[in-house]
GROMACS .gro file of C-alpha atoms in nm:
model
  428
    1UNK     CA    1   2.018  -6.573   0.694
    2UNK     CA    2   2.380  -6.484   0.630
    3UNK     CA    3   2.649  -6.650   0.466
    4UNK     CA    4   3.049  -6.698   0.625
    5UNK     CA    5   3.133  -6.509   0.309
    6UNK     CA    6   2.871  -6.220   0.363
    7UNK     CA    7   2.991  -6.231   0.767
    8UNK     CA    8   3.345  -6.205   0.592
    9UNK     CA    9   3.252  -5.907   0.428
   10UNK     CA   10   3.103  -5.714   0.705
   11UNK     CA   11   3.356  -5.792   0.905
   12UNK     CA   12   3.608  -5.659   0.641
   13UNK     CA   13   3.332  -5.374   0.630
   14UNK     CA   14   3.341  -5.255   0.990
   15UNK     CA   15   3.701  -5.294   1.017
   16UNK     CA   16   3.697  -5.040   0.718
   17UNK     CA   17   3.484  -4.797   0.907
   18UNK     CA   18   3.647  -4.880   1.187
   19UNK     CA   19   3.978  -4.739   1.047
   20UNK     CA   20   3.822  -4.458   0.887
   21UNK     CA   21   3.618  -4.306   1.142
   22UNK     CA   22   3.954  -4.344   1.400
   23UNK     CA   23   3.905  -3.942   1.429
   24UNK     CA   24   3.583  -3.842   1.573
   25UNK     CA   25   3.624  -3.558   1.349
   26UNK     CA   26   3.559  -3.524   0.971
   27UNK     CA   27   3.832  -3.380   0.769
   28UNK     CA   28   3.796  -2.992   0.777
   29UNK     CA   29   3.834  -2.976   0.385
   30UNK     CA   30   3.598  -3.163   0.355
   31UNK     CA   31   3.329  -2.994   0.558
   32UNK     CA   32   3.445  -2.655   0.471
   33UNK     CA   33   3.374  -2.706   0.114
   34UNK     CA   34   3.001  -2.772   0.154
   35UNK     CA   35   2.948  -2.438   0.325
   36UNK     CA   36   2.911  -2.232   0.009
   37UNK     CA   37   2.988  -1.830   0.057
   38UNK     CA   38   2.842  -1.561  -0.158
   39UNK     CA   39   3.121  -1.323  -0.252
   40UNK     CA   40   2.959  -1.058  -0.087
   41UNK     CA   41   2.815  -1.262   0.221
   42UNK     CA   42   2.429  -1.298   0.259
   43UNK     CA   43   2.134  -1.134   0.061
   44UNK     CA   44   2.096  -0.838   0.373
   45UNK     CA   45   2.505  -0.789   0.333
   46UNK     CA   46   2.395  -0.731  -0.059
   47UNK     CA   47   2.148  -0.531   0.023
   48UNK     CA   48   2.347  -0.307   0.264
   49UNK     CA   49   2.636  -0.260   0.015
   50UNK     CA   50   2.357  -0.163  -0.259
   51UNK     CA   51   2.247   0.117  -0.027
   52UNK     CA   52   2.623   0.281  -0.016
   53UNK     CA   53   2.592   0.273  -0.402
   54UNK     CA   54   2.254   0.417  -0.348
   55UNK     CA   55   2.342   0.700  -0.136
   56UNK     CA   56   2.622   0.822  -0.410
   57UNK     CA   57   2.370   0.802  -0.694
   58UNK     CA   58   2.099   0.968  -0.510
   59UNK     CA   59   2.384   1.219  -0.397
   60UNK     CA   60   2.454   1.275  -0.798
   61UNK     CA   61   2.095   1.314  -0.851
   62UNK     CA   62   2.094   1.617  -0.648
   63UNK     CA   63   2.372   1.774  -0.865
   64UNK     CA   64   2.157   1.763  -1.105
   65UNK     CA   65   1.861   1.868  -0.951
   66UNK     CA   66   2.041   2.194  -0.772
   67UNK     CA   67   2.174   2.262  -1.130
   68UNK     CA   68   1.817   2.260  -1.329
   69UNK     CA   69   1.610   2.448  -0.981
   70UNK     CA   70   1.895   2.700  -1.084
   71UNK     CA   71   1.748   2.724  -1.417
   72UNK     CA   72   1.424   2.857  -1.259
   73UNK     CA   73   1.243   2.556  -1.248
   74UNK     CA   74   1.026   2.465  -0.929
   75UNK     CA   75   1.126   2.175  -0.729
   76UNK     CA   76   0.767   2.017  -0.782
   77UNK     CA   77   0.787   2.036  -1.134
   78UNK     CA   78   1.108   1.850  -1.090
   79UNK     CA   79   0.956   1.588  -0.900
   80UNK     CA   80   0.703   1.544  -1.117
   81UNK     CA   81   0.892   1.513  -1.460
   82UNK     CA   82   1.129   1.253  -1.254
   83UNK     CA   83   0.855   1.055  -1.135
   84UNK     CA   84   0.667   1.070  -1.489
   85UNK     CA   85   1.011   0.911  -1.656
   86UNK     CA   86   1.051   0.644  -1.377
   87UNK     CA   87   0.686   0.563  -1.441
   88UNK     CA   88   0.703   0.519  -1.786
   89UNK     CA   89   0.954   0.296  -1.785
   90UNK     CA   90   0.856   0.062  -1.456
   91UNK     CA   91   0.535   0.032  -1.652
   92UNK     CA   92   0.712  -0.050  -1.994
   93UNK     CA   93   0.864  -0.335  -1.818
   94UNK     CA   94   0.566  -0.467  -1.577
   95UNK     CA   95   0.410  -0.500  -1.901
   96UNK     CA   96   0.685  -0.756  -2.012
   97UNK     CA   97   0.768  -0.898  -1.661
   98UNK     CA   98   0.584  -1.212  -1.523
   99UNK     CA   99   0.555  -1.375  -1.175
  100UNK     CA  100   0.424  -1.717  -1.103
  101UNK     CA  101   0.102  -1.741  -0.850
  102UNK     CA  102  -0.115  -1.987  -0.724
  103UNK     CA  103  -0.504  -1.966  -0.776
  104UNK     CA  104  -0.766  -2.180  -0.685
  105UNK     CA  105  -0.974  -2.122  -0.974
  106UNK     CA  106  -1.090  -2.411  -1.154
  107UNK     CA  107  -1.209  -2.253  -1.411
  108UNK     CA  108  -0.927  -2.086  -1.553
  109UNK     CA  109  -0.746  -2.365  -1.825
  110UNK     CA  110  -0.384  -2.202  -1.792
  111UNK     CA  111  -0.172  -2.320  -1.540
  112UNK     CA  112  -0.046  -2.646  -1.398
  113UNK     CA  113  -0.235  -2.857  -1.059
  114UNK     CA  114  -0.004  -2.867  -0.736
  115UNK     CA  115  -0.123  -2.976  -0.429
  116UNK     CA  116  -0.186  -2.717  -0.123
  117UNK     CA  117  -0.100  -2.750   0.193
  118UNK     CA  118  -0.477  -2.800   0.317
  119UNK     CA  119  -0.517  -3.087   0.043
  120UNK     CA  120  -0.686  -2.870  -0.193
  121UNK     CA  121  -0.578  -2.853  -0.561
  122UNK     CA  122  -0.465  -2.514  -0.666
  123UNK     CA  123  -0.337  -2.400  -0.990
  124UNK     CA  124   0.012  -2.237  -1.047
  125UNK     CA  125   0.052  -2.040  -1.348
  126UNK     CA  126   0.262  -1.717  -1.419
  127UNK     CA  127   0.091  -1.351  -1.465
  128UNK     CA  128   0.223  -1.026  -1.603
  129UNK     CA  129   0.333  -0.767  -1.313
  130UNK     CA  130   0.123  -0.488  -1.485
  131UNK     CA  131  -0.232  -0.711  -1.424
  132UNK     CA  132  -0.105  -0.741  -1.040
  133UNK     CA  133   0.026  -0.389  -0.981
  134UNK     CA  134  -0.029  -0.350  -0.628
  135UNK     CA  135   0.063  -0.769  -0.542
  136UNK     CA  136  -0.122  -1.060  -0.562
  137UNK     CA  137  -0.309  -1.083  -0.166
  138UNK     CA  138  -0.492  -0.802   0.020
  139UNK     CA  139  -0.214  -0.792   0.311
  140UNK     CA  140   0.026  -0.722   0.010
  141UNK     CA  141  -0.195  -0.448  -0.135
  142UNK     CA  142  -0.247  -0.277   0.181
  143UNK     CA  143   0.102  -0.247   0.239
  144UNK     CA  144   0.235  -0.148  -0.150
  145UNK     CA  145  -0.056   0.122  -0.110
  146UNK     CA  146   0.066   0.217   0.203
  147UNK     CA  147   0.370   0.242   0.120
  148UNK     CA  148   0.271   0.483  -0.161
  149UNK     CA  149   0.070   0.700   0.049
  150UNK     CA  150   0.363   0.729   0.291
  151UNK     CA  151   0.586   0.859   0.047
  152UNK     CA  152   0.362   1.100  -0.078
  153UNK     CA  153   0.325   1.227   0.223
  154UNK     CA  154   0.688   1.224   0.333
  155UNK     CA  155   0.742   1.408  -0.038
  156UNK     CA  156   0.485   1.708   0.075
  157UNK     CA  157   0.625   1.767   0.445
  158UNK     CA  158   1.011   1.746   0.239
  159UNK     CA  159   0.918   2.017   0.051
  160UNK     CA  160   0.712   2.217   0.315
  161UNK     CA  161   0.980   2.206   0.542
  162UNK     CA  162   1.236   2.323   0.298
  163UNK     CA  163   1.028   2.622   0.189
  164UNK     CA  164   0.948   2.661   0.524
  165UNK     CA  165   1.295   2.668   0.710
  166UNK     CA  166   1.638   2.762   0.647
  167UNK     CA  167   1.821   2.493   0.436
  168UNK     CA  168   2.020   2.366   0.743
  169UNK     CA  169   1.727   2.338   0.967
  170UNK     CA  170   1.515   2.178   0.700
  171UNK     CA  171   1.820   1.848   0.619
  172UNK     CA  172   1.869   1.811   0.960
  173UNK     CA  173   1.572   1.715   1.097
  174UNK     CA  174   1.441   1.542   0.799
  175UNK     CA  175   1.783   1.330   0.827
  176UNK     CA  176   1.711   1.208   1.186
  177UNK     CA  177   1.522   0.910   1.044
  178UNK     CA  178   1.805   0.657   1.127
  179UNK     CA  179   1.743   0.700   1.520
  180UNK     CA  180   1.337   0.686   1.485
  181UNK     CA  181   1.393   0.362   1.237
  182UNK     CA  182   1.626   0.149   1.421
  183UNK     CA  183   1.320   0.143   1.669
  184UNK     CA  184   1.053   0.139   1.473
  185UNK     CA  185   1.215  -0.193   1.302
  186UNK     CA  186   1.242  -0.343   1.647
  187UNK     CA  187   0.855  -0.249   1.732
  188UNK     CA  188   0.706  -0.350   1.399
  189UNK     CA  189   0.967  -0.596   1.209
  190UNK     CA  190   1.096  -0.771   1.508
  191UNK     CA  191   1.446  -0.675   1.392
  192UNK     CA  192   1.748  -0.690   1.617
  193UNK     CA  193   1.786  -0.365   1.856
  194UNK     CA  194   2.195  -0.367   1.924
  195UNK     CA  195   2.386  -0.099   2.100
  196UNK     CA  196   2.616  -0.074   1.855
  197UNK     CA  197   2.310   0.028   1.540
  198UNK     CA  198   2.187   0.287   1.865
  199UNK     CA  199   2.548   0.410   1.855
  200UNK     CA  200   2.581   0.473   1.481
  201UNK     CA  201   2.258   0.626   1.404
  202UNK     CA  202   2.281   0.901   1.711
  203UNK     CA  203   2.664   1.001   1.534
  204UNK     CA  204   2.507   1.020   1.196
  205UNK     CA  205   2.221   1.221   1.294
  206UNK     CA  206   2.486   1.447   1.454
  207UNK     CA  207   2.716   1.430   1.140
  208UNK     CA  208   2.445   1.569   0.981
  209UNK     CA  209   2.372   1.807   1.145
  210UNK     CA  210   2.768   1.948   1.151
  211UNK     CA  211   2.738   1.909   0.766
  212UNK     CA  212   2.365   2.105   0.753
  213UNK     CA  213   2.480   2.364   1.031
  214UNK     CA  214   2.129   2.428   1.124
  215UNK     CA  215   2.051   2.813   1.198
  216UNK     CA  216   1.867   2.656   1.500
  217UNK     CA  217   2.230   2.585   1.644
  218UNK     CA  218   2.466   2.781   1.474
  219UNK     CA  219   2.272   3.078   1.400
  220UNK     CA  220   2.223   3.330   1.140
  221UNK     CA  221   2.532   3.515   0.942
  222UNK     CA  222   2.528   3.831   0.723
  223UNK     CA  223   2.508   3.599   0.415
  224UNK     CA  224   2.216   3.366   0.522
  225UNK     CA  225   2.024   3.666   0.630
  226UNK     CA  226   2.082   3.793   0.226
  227UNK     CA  227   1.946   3.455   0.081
  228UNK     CA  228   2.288   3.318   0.014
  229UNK     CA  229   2.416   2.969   0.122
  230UNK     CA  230   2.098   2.785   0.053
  231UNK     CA  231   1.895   3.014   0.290
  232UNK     CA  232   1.571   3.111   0.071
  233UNK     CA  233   1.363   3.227   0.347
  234UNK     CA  234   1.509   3.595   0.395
  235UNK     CA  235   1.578   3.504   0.738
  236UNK     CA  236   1.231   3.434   0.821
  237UNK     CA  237   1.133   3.074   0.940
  238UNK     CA  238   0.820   2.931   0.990
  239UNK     CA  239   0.757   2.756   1.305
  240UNK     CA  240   0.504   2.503   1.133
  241UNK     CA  241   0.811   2.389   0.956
  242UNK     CA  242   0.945   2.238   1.222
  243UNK     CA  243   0.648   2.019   1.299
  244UNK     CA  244   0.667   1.886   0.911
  245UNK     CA  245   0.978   1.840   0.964
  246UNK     CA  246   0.952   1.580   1.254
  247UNK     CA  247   0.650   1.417   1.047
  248UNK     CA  248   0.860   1.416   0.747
  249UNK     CA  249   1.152   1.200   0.925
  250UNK     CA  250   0.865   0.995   1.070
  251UNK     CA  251   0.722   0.910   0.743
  252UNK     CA  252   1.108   0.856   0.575
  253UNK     CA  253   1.123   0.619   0.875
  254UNK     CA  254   0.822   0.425   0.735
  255UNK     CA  255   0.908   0.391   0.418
  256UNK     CA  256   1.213   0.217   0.511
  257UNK     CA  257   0.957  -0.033   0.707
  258UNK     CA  258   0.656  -0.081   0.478
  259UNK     CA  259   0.934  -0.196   0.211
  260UNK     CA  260   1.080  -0.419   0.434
  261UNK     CA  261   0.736  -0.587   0.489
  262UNK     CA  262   0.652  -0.573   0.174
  263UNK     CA  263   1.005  -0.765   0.054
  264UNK     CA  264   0.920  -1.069   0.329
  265UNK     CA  265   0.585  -1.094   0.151
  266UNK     CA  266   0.707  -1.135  -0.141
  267UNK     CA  267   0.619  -0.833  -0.320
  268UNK     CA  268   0.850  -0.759  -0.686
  269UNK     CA  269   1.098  -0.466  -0.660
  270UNK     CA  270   0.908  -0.335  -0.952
  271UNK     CA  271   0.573  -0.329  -0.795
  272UNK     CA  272   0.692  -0.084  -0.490
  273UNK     CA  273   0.832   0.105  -0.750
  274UNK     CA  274   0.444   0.144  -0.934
  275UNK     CA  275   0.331   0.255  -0.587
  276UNK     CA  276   0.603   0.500  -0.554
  277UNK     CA  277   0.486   0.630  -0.926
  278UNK     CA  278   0.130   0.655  -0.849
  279UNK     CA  279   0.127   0.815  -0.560
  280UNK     CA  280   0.417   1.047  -0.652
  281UNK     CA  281   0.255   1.206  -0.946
  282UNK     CA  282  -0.060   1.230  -0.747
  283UNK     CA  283   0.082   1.398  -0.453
  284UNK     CA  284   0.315   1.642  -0.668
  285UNK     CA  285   0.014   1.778  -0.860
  286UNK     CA  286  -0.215   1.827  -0.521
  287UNK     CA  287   0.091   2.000  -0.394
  288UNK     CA  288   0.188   2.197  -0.707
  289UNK     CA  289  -0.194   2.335  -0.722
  290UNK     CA  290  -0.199   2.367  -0.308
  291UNK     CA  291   0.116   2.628  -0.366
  292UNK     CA  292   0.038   2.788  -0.737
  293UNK     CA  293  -0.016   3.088  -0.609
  294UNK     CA  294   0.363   3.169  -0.584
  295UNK     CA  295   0.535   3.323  -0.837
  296UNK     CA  296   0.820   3.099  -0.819
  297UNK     CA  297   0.611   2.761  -0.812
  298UNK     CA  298   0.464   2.835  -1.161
  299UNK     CA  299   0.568   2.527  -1.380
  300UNK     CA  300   0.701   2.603  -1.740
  301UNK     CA  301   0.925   2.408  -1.937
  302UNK     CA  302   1.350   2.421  -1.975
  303UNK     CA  303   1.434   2.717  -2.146
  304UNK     CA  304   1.762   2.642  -2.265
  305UNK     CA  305   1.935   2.304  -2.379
  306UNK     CA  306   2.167   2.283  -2.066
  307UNK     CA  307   1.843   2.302  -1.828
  308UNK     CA  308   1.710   1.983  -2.052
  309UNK     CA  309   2.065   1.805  -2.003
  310UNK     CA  310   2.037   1.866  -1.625
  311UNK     CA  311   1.671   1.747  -1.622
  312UNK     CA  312   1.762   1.422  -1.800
  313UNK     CA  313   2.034   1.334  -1.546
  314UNK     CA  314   1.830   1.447  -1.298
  315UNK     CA  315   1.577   1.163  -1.385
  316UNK     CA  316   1.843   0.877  -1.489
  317UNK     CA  317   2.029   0.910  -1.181
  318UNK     CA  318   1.682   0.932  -0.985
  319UNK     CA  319   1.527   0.664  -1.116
  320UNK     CA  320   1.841   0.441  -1.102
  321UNK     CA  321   1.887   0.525  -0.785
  322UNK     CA  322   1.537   0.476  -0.688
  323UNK     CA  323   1.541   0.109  -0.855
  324UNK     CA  324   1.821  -0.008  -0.632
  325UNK     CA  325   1.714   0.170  -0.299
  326UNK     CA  326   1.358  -0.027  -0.329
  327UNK     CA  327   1.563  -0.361  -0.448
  328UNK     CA  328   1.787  -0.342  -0.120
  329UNK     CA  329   1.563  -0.194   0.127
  330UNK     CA  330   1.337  -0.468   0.067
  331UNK     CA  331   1.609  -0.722   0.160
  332UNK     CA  332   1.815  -0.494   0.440
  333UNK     CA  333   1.722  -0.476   0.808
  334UNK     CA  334   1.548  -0.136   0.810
  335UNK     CA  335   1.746  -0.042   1.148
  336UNK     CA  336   2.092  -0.034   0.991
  337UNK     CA  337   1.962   0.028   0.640
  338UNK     CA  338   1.866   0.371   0.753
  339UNK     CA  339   2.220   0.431   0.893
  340UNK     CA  340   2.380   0.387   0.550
  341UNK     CA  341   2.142   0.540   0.326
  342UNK     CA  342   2.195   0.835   0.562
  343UNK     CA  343   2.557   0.893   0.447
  344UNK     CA  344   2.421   1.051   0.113
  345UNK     CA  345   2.421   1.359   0.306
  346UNK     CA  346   2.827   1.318   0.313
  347UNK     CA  347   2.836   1.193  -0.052
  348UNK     CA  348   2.642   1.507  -0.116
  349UNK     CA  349   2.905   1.724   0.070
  350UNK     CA  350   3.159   1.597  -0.121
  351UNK     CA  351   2.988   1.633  -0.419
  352UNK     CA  352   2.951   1.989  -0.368
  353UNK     CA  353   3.307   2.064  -0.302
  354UNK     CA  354   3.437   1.889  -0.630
  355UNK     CA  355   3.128   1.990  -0.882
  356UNK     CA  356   3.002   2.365  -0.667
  357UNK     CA  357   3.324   2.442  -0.528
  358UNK     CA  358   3.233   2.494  -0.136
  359UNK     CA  359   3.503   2.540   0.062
  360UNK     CA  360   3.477   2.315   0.375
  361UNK     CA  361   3.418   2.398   0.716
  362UNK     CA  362   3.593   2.213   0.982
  363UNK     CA  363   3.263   2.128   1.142
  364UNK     CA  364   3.154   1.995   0.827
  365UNK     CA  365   3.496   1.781   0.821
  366UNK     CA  366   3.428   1.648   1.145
  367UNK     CA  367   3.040   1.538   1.041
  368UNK     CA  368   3.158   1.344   0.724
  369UNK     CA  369   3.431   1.119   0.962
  370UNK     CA  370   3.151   1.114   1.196
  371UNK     CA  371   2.873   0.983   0.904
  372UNK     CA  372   3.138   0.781   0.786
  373UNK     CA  373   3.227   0.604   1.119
  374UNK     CA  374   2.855   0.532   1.183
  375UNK     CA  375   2.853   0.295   0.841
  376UNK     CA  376   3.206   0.147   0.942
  377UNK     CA  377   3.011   0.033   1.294
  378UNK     CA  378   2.726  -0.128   1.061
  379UNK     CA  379   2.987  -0.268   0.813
  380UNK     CA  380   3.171  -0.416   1.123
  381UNK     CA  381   2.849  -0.530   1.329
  382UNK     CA  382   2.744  -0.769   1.003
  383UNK     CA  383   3.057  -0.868   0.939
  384UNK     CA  384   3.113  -1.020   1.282
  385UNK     CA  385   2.723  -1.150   1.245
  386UNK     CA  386   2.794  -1.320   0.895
  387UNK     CA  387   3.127  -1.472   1.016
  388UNK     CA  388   2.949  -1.610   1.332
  389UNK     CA  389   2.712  -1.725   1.107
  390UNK     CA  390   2.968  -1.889   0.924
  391UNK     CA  391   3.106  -2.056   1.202
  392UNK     CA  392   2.816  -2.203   1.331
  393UNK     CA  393   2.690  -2.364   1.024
  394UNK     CA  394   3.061  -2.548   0.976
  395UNK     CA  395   2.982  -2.652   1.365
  396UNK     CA  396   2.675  -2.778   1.255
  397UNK     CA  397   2.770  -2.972   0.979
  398UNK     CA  398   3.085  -3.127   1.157
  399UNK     CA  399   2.815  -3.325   1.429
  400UNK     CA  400   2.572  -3.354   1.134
  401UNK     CA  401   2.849  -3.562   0.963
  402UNK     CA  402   2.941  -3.706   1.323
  403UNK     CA  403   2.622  -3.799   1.393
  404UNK     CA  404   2.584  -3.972   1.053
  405UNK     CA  405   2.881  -4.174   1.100
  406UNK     CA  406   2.841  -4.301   1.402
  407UNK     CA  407   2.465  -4.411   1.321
  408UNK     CA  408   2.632  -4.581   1.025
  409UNK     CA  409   2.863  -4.723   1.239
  410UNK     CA  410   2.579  -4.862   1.445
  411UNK     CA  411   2.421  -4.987   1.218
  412UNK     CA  412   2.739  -5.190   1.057
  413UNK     CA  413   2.800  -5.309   1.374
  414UNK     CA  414   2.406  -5.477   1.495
  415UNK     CA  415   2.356  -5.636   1.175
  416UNK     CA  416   2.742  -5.776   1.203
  417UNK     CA  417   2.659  -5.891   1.490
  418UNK     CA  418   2.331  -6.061   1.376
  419UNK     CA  419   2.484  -6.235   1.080
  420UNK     CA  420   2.744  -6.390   1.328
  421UNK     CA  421   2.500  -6.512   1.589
  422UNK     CA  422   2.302  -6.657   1.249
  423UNK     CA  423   2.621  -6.851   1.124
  424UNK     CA  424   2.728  -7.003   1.510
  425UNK     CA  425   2.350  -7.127   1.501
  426UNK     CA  426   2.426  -7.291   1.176
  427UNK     CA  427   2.729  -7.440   1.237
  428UNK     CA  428   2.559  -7.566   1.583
   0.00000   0.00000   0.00000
């Protein structure tokens, strides 16, 4: 039953709302302002911007490695004294870092109940990273330990194909992962197959290639034929290198997708980076032994202080490098991911003018506005997608709100009406 004065009151009330929600519209201020905007957009934007700072780093860390392989070291010797000081310290830390799982062992006292989604009681508690190396579920493990075997792999047919080929030849093919990637994503990840990620890897795979200048394509001069320019081969290639070539681009391409995976199921930056490490060292001593019978593959340590400086940065820039790539390929589409972390072969060009002094071709020119054009399409692609996605969440919200108000309104309005039809009865 309802009183005249609490008719009197609704009344007042719905004339209120009445008046109020006039405009079928809320104010824009005030649904603007609960659509909250990273600075730098979403966690994938993040991750793509991390991979541009990854390409320069990585670029820096082959200064450094050119440098000390002047010195007379062998590249897997290199490798392995990079991977050894990224290991020590990923391990340092997963011995230090926790994560929190769920268990369903009643036995164990540490932990707290929660309630499953079957009903079952299962225990949450936290766990170092370094007791869980490989993740915390088989489908996780298989794909960390995947993911390490790939890169081994890729690491061997890398190196193989750069003893094997002319320096060119070797970078060029290897850096055609983009355009195997972007499909592989769609095949494997589900990702998003646009024309415009087509587009830009096809023109970075060919800036490469203007920046490489493959023998294959431009042929040989007087000075690659003499060992200069990069050319260690004499002038003699290997047609097997070609094959590990296309493998190695194949397994670069599945990196890029096994971290990917492994970031949706929920796998810790630093546990790709432990698979990474113990594969690495693994597959750099098989190799090392598989080729010790050349005299230039014989490992012995820096002979002078400037080879030690040029190791060090070597491995700081490598492993920083390394850190981040893992971080934001794990959160990245793997398509367009690809596409920017293949513009450390411009980087690298650049780097080599300012710190080696190359004087630069105009082909070359043309390839870094070409490898640069292909990231401006990416950087333009998600920031049309992240402004759409803007968009449509403020859309969203506006008939959210709408839809609110004129429920409320509804509402207002049937019990109103009930309270008057209760007071005519009483006055009756």
């Amino acid at each position: 039953m309802c009183s005249p004065t609490t008719s009197q009151q609704l009344a007042t009330k719905d004339n209120q709302t009445t008046i109020s929600d006039s405009d079928d519209f809320p104010k824009n201020n005030d649904t603007k302002s609960k659509v909250k905007q990273p600075l730098c957009g979403s966690s994938e934007t993040f991750g793509l911007l991390l991979l541009v700072v990854v390409a320069i780093v990585f670029s820096v860390m082959g200064c450094f490695l050119k440098l000390a392989g002047s010195s007379g070291m062998p590249s897997t010797e290199l490798v392995f004294f990079r991977v050894l000081f990224q290991g020590a310290f990923i391990v340092l830390f997963m011995c230090f870092w926790t994560i929190p799982i769920t268990t369903e062992d009643d036995d164990d006292e540490d932990g707290t109940m929660i309630g499953g989604d079957d009903g079952e009681k299962k225990k949450k508690k936290t766990v170092l990273l370094i007791h869980q190396p490989f993740g915390a579920t088989p489908e996780m493990r298989n794909v960390l330990i995947l993911r390490g075997i790939l890169g081994g792999l890729g690491f061997i047919m890398f190196y193989y194909t750069i003893k094997a080929l002319p320096l060119g030849d070797a970078i060029s093919l290897m850096t055609l992962y983009p355009v195997v990637t972007v499909f592989a994503a769609r095949i494997f990840l589900g990702e998003s197959l646009r024309p415009s990620h087509i587009f830009a890897a096809v023109i970075s795979g060919i800036g490469v290639i203007l920046i490489a200048r493959p023998k294959f394509i431009f042929g040989y001069s007087d000075n690659d034929k003499d060992g200069e320019n990069g050319n260690t081969n004499n002038g003699t290639v290997d047609p097997l290198g070609y094959f590990t070539a296309m493998l190695g681009c194949c397994f670069m391409s599945s990196v890029f997708i096994t971290v990917r995976k492994a970031g949706k199921m929920g796998a810790h930056t630093l546990q790709l980076l432990f698979s990474f490490v113990t594969f690495g060292l693994i597959f750099s001593i098989i190799f090392s032994l598989v080729i010790s019978d050349a005299d230039d593959t014989k490992w012995a340590f820096p002979s002078s202080s400037a080879s030690w400086w040029y190791v060090t940065g070597m491995c700081v820039s490598g492993t920083v490098a390394h850190v981040m790539f893992n971080h934001a390929a794990k959160i990245a589409p793997s398509g367009i991911a690809s596409v920017v972390k293949s513009s450390e072969a411009m980087w690298s060009y650049i780097l080599q003018i300012v710190v080696f002094g190359q004087v630069p071709k105009v082909s070359t020119v043309i390839g870094v506005i070409l490898i640069a054009s292909s990231v401006a399409i990416v950087a333009a692609q998600k920031v049309y997608e992240e402004k759409k996605k803007v968009t449509l969440s403020t859309v969203e919200q506006e008939q959210r709100a709408r839809l609110l108000q004129r429920e409320e309104r509804t509402k207002d309005e049937s019990y109103g009406s009930m309270c008057t039809d209760t007071t005519k009865e009483i006055e009756v």
